PDB file of C-alpha atoms in Angstrom:
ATOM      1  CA  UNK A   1     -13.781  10.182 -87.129  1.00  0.00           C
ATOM      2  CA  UNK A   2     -15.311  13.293 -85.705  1.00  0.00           C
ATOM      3  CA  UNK A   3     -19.287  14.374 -85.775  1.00  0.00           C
ATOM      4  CA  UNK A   4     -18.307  17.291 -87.540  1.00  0.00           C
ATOM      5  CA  UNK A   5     -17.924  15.496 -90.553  1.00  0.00           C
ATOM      6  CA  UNK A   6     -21.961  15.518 -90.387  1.00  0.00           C
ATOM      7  CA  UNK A   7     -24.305  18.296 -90.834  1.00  0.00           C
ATOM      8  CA  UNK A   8     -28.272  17.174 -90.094  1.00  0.00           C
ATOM      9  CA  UNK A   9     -30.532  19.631 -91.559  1.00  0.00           C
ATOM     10  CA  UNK A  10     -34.938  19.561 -91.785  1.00  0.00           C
ATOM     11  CA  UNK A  11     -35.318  19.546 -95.121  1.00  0.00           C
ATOM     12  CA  UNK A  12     -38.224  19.062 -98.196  1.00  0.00           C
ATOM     13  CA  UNK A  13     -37.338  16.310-100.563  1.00  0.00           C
ATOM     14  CA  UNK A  14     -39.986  15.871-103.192  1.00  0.00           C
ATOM     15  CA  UNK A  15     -42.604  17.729-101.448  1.00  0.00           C
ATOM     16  CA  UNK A  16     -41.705  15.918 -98.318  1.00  0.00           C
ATOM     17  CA  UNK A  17     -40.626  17.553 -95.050  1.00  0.00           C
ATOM     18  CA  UNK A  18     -37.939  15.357 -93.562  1.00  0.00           C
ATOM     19  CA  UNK A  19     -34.114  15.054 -92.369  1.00  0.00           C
ATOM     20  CA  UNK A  20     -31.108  14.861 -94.196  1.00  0.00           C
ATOM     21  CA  UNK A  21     -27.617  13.800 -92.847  1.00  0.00           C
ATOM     22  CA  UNK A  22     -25.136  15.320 -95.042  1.00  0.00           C
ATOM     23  CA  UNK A  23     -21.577  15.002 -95.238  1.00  0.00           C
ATOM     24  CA  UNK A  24     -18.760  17.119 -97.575  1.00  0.00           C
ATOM     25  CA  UNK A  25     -17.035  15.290-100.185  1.00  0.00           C
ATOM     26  CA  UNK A  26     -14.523  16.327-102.831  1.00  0.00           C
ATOM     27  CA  UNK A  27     -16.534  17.446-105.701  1.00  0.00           C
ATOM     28  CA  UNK A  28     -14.828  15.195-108.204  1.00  0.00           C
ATOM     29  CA  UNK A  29     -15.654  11.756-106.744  1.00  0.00           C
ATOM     30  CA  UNK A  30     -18.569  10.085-106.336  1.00  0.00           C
ATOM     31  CA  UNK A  31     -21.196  10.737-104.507  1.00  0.00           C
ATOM     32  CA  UNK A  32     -23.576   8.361-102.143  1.00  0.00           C
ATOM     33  CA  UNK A  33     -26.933   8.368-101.271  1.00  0.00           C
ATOM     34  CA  UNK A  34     -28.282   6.156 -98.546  1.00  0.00           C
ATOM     35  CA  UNK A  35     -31.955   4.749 -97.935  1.00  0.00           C
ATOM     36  CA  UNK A  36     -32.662   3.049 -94.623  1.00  0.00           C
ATOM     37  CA  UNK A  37     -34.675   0.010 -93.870  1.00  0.00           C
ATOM     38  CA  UNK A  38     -38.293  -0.444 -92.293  1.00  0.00           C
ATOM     39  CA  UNK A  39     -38.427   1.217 -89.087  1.00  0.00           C
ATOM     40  CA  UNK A  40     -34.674   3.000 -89.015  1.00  0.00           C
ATOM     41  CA  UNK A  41     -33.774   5.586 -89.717  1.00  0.00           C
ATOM     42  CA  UNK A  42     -30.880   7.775 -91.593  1.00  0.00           C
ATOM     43  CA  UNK A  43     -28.540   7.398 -88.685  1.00  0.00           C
ATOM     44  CA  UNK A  44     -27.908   3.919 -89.133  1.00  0.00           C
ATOM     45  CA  UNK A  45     -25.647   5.319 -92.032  1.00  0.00           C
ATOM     46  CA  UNK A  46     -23.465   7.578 -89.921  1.00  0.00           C
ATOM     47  CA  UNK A  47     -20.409   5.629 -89.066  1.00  0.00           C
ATOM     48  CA  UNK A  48     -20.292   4.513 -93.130  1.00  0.00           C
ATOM     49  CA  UNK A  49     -20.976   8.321 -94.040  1.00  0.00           C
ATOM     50  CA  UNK A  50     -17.802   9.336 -91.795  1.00  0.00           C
ATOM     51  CA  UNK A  51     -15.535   6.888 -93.472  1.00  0.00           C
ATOM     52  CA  UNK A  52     -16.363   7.694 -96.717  1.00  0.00           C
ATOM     53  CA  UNK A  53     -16.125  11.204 -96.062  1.00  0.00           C
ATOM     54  CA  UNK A  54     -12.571  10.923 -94.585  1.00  0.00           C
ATOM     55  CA  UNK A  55     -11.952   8.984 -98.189  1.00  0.00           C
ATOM     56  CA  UNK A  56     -13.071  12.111 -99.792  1.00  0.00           C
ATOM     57  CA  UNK A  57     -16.952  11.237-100.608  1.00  0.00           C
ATOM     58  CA  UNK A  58     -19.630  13.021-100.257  1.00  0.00           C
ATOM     59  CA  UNK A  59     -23.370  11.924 -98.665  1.00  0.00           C
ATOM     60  CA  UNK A  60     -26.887  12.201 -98.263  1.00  0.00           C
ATOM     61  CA  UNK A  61     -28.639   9.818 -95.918  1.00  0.00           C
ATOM     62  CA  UNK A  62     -32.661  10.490 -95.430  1.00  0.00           C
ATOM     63  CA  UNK A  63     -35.493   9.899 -93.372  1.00  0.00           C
ATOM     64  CA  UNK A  64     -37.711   8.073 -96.037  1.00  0.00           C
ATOM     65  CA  UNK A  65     -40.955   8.826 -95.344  1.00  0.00           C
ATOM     66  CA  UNK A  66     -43.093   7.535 -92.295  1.00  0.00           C
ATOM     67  CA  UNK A  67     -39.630   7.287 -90.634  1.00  0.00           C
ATOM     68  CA  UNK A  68     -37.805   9.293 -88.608  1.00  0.00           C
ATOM     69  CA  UNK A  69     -38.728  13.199 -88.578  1.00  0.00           C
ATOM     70  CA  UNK A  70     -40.406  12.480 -92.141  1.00  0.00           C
ATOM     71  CA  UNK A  71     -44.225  13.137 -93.104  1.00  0.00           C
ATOM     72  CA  UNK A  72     -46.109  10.383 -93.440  1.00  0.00           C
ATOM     73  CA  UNK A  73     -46.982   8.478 -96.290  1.00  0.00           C
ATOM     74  CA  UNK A  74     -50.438   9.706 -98.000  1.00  0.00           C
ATOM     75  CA  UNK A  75     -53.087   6.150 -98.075  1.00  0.00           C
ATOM     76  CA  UNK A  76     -54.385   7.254-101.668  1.00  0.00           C
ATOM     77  CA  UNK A  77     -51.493   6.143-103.354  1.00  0.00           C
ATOM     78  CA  UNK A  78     -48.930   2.988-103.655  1.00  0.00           C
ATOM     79  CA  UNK A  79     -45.819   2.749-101.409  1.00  0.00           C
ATOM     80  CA  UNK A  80     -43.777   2.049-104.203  1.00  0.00           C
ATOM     81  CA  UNK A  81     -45.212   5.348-106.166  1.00  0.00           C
ATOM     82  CA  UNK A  82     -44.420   7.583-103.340  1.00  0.00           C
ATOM     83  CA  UNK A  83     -41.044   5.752-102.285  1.00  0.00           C
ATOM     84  CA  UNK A  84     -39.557   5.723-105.656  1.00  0.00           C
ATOM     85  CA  UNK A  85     -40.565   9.655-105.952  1.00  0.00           C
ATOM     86  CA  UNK A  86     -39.069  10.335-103.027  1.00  0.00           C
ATOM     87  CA  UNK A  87     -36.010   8.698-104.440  1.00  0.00           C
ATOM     88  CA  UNK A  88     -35.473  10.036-107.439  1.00  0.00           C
ATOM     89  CA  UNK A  89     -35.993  13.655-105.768  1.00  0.00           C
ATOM     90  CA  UNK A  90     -33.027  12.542-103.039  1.00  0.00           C
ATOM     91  CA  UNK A  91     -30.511  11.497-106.170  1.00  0.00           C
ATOM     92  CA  UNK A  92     -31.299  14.700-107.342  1.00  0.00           C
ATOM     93  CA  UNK A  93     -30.243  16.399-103.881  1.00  0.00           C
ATOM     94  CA  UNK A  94     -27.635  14.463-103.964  1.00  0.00           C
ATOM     95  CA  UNK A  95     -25.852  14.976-107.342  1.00  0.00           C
ATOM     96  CA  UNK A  96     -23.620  17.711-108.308  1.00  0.00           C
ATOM     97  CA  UNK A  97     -23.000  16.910-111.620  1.00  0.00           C
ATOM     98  CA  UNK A  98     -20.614  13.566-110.441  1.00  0.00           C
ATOM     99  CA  UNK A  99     -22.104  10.611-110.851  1.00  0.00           C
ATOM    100  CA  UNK A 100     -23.989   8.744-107.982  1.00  0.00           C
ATOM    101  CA  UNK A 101     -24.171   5.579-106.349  1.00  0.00           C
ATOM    102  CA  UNK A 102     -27.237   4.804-104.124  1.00  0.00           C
ATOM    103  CA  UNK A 103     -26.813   2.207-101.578  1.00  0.00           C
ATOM    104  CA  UNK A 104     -30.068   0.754 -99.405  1.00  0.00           C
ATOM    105  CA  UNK A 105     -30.691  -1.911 -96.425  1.00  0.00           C
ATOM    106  CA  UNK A 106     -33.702  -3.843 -96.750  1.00  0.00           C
ATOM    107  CA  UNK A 107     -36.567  -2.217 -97.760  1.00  0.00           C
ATOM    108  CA  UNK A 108     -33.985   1.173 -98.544  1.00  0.00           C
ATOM    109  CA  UNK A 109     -32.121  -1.706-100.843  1.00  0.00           C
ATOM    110  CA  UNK A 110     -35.630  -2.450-102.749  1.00  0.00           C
ATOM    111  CA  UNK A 111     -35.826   1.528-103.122  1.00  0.00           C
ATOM    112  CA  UNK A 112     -32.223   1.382-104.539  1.00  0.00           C
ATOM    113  CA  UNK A 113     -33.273  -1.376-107.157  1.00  0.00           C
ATOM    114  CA  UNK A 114     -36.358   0.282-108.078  1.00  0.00           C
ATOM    115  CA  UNK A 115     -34.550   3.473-108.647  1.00  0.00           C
ATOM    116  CA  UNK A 116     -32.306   1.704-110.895  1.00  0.00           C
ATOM    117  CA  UNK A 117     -34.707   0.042-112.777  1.00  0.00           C
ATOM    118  CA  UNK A 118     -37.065   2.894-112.938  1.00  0.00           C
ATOM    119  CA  UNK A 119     -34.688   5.949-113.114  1.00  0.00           C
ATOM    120  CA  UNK A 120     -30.976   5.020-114.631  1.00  0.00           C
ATOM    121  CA  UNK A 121     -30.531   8.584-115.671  1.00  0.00           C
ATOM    122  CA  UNK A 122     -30.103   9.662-111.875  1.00  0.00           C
ATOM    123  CA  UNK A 123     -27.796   6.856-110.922  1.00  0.00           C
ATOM    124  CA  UNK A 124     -24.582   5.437-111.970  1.00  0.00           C
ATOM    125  CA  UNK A 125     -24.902   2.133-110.144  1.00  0.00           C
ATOM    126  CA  UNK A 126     -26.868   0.346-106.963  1.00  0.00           C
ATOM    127  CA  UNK A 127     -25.271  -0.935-104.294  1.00  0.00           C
ATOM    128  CA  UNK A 128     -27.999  -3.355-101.899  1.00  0.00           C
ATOM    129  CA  UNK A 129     -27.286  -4.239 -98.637  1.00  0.00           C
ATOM    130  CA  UNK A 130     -30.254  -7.091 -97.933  1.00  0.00           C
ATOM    131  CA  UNK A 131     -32.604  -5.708 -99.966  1.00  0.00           C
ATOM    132  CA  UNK A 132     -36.084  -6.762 -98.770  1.00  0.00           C
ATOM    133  CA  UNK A 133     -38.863  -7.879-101.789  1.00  0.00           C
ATOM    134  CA  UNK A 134     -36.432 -11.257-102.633  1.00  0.00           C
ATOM    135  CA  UNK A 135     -36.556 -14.091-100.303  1.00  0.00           C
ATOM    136  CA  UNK A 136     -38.108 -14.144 -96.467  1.00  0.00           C
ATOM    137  CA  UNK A 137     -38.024 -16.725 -94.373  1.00  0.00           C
ATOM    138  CA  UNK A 138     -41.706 -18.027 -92.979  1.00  0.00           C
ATOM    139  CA  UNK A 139     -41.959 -16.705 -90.208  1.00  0.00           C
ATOM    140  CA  UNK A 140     -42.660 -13.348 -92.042  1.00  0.00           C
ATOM    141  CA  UNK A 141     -46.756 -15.046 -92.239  1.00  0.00           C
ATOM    142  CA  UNK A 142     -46.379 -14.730 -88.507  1.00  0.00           C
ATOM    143  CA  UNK A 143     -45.529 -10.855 -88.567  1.00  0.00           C
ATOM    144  CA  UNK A 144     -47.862 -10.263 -91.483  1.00  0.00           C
ATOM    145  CA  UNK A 145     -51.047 -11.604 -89.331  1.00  0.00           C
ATOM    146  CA  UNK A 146     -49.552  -9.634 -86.551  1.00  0.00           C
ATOM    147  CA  UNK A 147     -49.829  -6.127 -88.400  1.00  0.00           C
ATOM    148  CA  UNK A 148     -53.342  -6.845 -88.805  1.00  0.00           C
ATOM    149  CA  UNK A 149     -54.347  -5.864 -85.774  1.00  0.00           C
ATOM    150  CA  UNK A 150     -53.842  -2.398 -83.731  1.00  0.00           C
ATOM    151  CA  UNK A 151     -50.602  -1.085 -83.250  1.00  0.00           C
ATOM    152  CA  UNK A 152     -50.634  -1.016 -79.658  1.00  0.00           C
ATOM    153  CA  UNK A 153     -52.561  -4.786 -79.474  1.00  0.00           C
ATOM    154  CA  UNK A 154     -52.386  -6.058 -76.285  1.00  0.00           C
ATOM    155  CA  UNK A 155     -48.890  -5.857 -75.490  1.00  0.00           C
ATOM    156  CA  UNK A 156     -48.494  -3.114 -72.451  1.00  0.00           C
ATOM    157  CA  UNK A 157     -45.869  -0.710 -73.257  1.00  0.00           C
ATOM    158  CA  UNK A 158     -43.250  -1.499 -70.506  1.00  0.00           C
ATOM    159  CA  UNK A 159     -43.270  -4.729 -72.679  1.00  0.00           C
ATOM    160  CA  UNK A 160     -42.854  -3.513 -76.120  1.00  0.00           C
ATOM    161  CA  UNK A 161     -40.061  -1.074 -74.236  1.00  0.00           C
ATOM    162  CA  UNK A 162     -38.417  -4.089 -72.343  1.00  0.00           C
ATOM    163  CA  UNK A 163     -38.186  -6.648 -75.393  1.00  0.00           C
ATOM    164  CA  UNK A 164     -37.464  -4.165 -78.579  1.00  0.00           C
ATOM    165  CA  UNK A 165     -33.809  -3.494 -77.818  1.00  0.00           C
ATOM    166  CA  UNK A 166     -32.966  -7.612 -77.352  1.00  0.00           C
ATOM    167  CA  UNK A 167     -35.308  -8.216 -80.165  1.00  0.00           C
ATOM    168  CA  UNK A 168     -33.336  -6.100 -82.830  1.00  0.00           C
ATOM    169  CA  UNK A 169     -29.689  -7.485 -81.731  1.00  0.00           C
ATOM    170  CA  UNK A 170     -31.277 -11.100 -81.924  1.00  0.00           C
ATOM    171  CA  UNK A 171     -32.781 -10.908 -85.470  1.00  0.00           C
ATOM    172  CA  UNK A 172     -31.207  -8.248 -87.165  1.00  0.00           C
ATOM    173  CA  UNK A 173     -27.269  -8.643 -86.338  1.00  0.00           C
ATOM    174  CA  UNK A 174     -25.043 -11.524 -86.472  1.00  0.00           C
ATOM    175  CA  UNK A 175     -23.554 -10.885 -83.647  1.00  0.00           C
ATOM    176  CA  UNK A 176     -25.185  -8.856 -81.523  1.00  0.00           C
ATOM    177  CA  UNK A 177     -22.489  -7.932 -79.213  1.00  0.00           C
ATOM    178  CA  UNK A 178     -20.800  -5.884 -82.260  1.00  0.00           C
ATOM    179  CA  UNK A 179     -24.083  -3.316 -82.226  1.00  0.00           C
ATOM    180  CA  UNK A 180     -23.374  -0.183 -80.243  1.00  0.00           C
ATOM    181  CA  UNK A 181     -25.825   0.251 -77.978  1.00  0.00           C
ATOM    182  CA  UNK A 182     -26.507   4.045 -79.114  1.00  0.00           C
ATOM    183  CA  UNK A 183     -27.412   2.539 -82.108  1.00  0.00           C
ATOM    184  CA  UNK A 184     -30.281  -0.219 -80.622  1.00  0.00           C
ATOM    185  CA  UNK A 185     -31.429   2.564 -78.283  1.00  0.00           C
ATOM    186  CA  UNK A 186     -32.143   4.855 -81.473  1.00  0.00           C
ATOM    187  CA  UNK A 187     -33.723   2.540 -82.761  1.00  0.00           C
ATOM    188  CA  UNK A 188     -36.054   1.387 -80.303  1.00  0.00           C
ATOM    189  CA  UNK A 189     -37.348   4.972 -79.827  1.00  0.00           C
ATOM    190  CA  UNK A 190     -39.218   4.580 -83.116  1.00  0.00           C
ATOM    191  CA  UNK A 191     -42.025   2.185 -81.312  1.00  0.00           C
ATOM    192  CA  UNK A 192     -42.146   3.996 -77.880  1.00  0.00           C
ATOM    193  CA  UNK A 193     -43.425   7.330 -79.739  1.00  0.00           C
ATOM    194  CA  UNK A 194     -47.432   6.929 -80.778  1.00  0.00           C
ATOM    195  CA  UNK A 195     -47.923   8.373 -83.846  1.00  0.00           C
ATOM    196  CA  UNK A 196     -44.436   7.010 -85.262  1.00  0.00           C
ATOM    197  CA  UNK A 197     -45.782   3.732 -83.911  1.00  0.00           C
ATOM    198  CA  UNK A 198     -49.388   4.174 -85.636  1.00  0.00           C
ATOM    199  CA  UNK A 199     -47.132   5.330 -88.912  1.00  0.00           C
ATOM    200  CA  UNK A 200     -45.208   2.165 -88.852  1.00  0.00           C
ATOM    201  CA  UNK A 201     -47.734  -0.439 -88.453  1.00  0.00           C
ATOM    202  CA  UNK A 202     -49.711   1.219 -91.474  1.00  0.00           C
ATOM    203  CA  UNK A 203     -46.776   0.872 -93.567  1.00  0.00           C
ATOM    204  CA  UNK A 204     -45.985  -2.844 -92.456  1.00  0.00           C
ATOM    205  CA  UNK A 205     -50.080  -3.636 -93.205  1.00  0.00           C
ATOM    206  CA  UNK A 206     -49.535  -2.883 -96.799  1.00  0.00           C
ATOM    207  CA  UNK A 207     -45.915  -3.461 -97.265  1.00  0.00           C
ATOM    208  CA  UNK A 208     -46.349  -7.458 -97.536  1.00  0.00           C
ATOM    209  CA  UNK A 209     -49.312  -6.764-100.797  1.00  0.00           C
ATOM    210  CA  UNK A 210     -46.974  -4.888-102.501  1.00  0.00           C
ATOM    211  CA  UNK A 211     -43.014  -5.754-101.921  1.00  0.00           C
ATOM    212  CA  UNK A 212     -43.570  -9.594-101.381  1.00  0.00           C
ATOM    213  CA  UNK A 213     -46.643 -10.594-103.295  1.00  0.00           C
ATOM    214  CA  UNK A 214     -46.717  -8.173-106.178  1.00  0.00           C
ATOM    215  CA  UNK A 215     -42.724  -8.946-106.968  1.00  0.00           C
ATOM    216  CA  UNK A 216     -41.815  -5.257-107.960  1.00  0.00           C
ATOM    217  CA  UNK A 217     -38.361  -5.492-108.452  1.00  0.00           C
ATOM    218  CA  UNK A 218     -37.113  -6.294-112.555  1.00  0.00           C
ATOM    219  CA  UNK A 219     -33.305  -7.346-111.878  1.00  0.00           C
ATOM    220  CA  UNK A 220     -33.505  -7.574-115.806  1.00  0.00           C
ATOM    221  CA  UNK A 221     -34.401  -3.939-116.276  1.00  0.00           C
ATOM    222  CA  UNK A 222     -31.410  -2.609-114.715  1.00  0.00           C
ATOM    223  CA  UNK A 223     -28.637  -1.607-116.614  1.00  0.00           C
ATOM    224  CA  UNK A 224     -26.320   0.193-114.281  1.00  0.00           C
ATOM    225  CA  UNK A 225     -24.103  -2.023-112.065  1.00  0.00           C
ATOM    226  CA  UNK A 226     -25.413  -3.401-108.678  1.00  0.00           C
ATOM    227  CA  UNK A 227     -23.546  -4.474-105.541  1.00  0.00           C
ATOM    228  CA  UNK A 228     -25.031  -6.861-103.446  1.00  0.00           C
ATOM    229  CA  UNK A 229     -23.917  -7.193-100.029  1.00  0.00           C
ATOM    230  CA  UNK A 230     -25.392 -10.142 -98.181  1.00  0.00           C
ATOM    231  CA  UNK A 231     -24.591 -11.159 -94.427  1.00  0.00           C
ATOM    232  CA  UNK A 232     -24.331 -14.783 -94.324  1.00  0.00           C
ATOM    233  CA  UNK A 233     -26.246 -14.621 -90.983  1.00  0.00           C
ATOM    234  CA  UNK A 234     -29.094 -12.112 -92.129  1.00  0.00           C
ATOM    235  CA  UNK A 235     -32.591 -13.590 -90.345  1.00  0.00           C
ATOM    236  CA  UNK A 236     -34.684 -11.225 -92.191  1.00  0.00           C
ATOM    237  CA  UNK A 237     -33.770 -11.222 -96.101  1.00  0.00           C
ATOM    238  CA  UNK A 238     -32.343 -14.416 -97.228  1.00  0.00           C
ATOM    239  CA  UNK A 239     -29.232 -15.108 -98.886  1.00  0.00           C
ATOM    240  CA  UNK A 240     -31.013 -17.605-101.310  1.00  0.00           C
ATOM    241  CA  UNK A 241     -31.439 -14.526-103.034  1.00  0.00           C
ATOM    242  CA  UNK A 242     -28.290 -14.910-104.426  1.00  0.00           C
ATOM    243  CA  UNK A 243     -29.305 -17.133-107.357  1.00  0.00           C
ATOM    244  CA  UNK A 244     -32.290 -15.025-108.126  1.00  0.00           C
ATOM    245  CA  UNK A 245     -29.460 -11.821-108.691  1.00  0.00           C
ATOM    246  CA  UNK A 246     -26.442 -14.057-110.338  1.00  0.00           C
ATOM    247  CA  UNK A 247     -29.143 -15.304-113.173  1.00  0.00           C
ATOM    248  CA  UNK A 248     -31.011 -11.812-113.180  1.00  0.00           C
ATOM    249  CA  UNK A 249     -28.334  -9.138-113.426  1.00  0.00           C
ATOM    250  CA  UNK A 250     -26.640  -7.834-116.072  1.00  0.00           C
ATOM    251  CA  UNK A 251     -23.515  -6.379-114.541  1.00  0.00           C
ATOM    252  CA  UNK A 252     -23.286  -7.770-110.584  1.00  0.00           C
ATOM    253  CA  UNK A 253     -20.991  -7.837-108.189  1.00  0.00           C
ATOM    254  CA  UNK A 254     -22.547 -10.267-105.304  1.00  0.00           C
ATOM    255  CA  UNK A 255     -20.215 -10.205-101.843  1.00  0.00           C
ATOM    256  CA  UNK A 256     -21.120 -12.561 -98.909  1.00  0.00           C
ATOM    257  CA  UNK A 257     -20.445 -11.293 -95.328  1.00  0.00           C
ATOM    258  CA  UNK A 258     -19.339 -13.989 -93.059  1.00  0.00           C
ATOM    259  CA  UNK A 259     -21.184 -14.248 -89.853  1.00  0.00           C
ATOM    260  CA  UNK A 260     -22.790 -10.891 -90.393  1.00  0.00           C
ATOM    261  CA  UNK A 261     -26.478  -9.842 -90.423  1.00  0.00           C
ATOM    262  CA  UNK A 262     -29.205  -8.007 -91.723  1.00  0.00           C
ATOM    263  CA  UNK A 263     -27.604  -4.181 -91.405  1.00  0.00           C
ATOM    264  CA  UNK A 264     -23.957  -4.614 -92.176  1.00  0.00           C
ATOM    265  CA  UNK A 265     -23.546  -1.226 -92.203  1.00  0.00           C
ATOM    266  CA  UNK A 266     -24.214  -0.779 -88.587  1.00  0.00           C
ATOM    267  CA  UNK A 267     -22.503  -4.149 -87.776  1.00  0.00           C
ATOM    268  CA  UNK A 268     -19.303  -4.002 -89.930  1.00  0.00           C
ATOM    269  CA  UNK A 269     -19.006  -0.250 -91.445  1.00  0.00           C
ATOM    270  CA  UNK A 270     -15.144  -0.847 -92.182  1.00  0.00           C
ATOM    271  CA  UNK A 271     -16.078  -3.723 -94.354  1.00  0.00           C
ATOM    272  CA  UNK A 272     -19.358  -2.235 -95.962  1.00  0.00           C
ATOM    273  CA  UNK A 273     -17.275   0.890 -96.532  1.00  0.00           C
ATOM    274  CA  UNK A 274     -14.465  -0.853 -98.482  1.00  0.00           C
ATOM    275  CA  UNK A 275     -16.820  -2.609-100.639  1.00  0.00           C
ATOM    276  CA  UNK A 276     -18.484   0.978-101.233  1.00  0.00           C
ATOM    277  CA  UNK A 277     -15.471   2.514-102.066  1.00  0.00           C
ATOM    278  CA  UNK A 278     -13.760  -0.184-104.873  1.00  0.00           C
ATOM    279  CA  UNK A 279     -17.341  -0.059-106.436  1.00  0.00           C
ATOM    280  CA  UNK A 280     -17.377   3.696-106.471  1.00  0.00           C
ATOM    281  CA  UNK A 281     -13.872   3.411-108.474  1.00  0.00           C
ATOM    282  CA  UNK A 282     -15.782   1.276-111.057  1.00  0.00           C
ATOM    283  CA  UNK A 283     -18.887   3.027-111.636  1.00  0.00           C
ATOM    284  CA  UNK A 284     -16.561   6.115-111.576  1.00  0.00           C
ATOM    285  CA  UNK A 285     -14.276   4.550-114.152  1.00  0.00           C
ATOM    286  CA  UNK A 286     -17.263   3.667-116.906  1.00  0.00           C
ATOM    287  CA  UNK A 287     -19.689   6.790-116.265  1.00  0.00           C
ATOM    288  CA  UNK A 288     -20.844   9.305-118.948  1.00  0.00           C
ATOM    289  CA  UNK A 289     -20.000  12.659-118.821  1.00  0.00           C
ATOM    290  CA  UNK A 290     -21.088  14.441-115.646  1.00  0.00           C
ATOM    291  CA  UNK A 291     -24.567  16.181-116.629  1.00  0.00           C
ATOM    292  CA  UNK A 292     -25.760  19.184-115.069  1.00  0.00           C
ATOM    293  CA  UNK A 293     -27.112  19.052-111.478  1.00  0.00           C
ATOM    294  CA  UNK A 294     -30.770  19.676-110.633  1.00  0.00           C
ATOM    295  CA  UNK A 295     -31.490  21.231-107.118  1.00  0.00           C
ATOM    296  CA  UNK A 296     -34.453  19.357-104.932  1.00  0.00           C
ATOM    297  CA  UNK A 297     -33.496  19.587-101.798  1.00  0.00           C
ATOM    298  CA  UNK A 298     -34.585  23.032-100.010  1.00  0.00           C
ATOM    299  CA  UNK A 299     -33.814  23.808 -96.081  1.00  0.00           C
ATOM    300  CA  UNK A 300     -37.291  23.514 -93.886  1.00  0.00           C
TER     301      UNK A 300
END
């Protein structure tokens, strides 16, 4: 599957100067737009956006804000107000008058929900990989107490550098040794860098107030199918969850990964990409009439 399938532009989406990966699609399927977790980024999506491109779909993965080569968040309002804005302004970028499925990991897969919930004129179903704002295991206090204090703490950077790359295969992969190591490298970047450190322990002090406390996500209010896609092994987002979705839902499809993780779409894209791609046929298969496309996205 060659890079060229991807074109990575600096973009505004909403009023927000970020990055979009982007790849071509034939203009009569459906379309996908992706939402990362906490602390990724858009390019955890790439080997999933390749695969469904070679299947004939089009894609728009983002930088959500405070992520990536996104702005940051503004402190004046909600996370959930400025997420879910962001959101709907990406389905917009991403629809050409096909209908749209938008797929999230983790706190991307609460995004997904919410835009489902909130906006079911912009999508055609939600597909959640782990979504976070369910159920968290207790160590999650721990972390919580943790982003109380500075971003830098104690903890001397050789450290932080040392430990983040082992830390993300432990917790966030079933097994670890199926993680390229492009991938963890990527990843770890995002807490060596200062100021995309600083913007990422903001976001993690008021994430907990208003994702796991405040219960935003109304299963009940969505009426557009959903795809959940748990890993059996995820440490982070529970599947427990499960029960919460199966009595919730109107119209679910819930798949359990075996021995996978938290981000099955960096651990297992074949898998996650087949389970994409039959529920693309069925939201395809019961969708409205295409409606007219709005443009939001505008090159930086």
């Amino acid at each position: 599957m060659p890079s060229e399938l991807l074109r990575t532009d600096q973009v505004t989406i909403g009023g927000v100067p970020t990055r979009a990966v982007r790849a071509p699609g034939d203009p009569d399927k459906v379309r996908y737009l992706f939402l990362h977790g906490f602390s990724d980024s858009a390019d955890c999506w790439q080997r999933v956006q390749k695969r469904l491109a070679a299947a004939g779909h089009g894609s728009l993965a983002v930088d959500q804000p405070s992520h990536g080569h996104a702005d940051h968040l503004r402190p004046d309002l909600s996370l959930i107000e400025q997420f879910l804005a962001f959101a709907a302004a990406a389905a917009r970028a991403t629809d050409d008058g096909r209908p749209i499925v938008v797929v999230g990991n983790s706190l991307g897969g609460a995004h997904a929900l919410l835009l489902g919930q909130h906006h079911p004129e912009l999508v055609h179903g939600v597909a959640a990989i782990s979504p976070a704002a369910f159920d968290h295991p207790g160590w999650f206090r721990i972390l919580e107490s943790r982003f109380n204090v500075a971003p830098d703490g104690v903890v001397p950077a050789v450290v932080r550098r040392a430990l983040a790359g082992p830390a993300m295969r432990a917790v966030g992969f079933g097994m670890p040794h199926r993680v390229p190591s492009g991938f963890v490298r990527t990843w770890a970047k995002s807490w060596h860098d200062p100021a995309r450190r600083r913007a990422l322990h903001d976001l993690a002090t008021r994430v907990p107030a208003e994702y796991f406390h405040a219960d935003p996500v109304d299963l009940c209010a969505i009426d557009v199918p959903v795809l959940a896609l748990w890993g059996t092994r995820d440490r982070l987002t529970l599947i427990s969850s499960r029960e919460r979705f199966e009595q919730d839902c109107a119209d679910l499809e819930f798949v359990a990964l075996p021995g996978v993780g938290h981000m099955a779409q960096v651990e297992v894209p074949g898998r996650t990409t087949k389970h994409l791609l039959a529920f693309a046929e069925r939201v395809d298969a019961s969708a409205p009439g295409a409606r007219t496309p709005e443009p939001e996205l505008a090159s930086a």
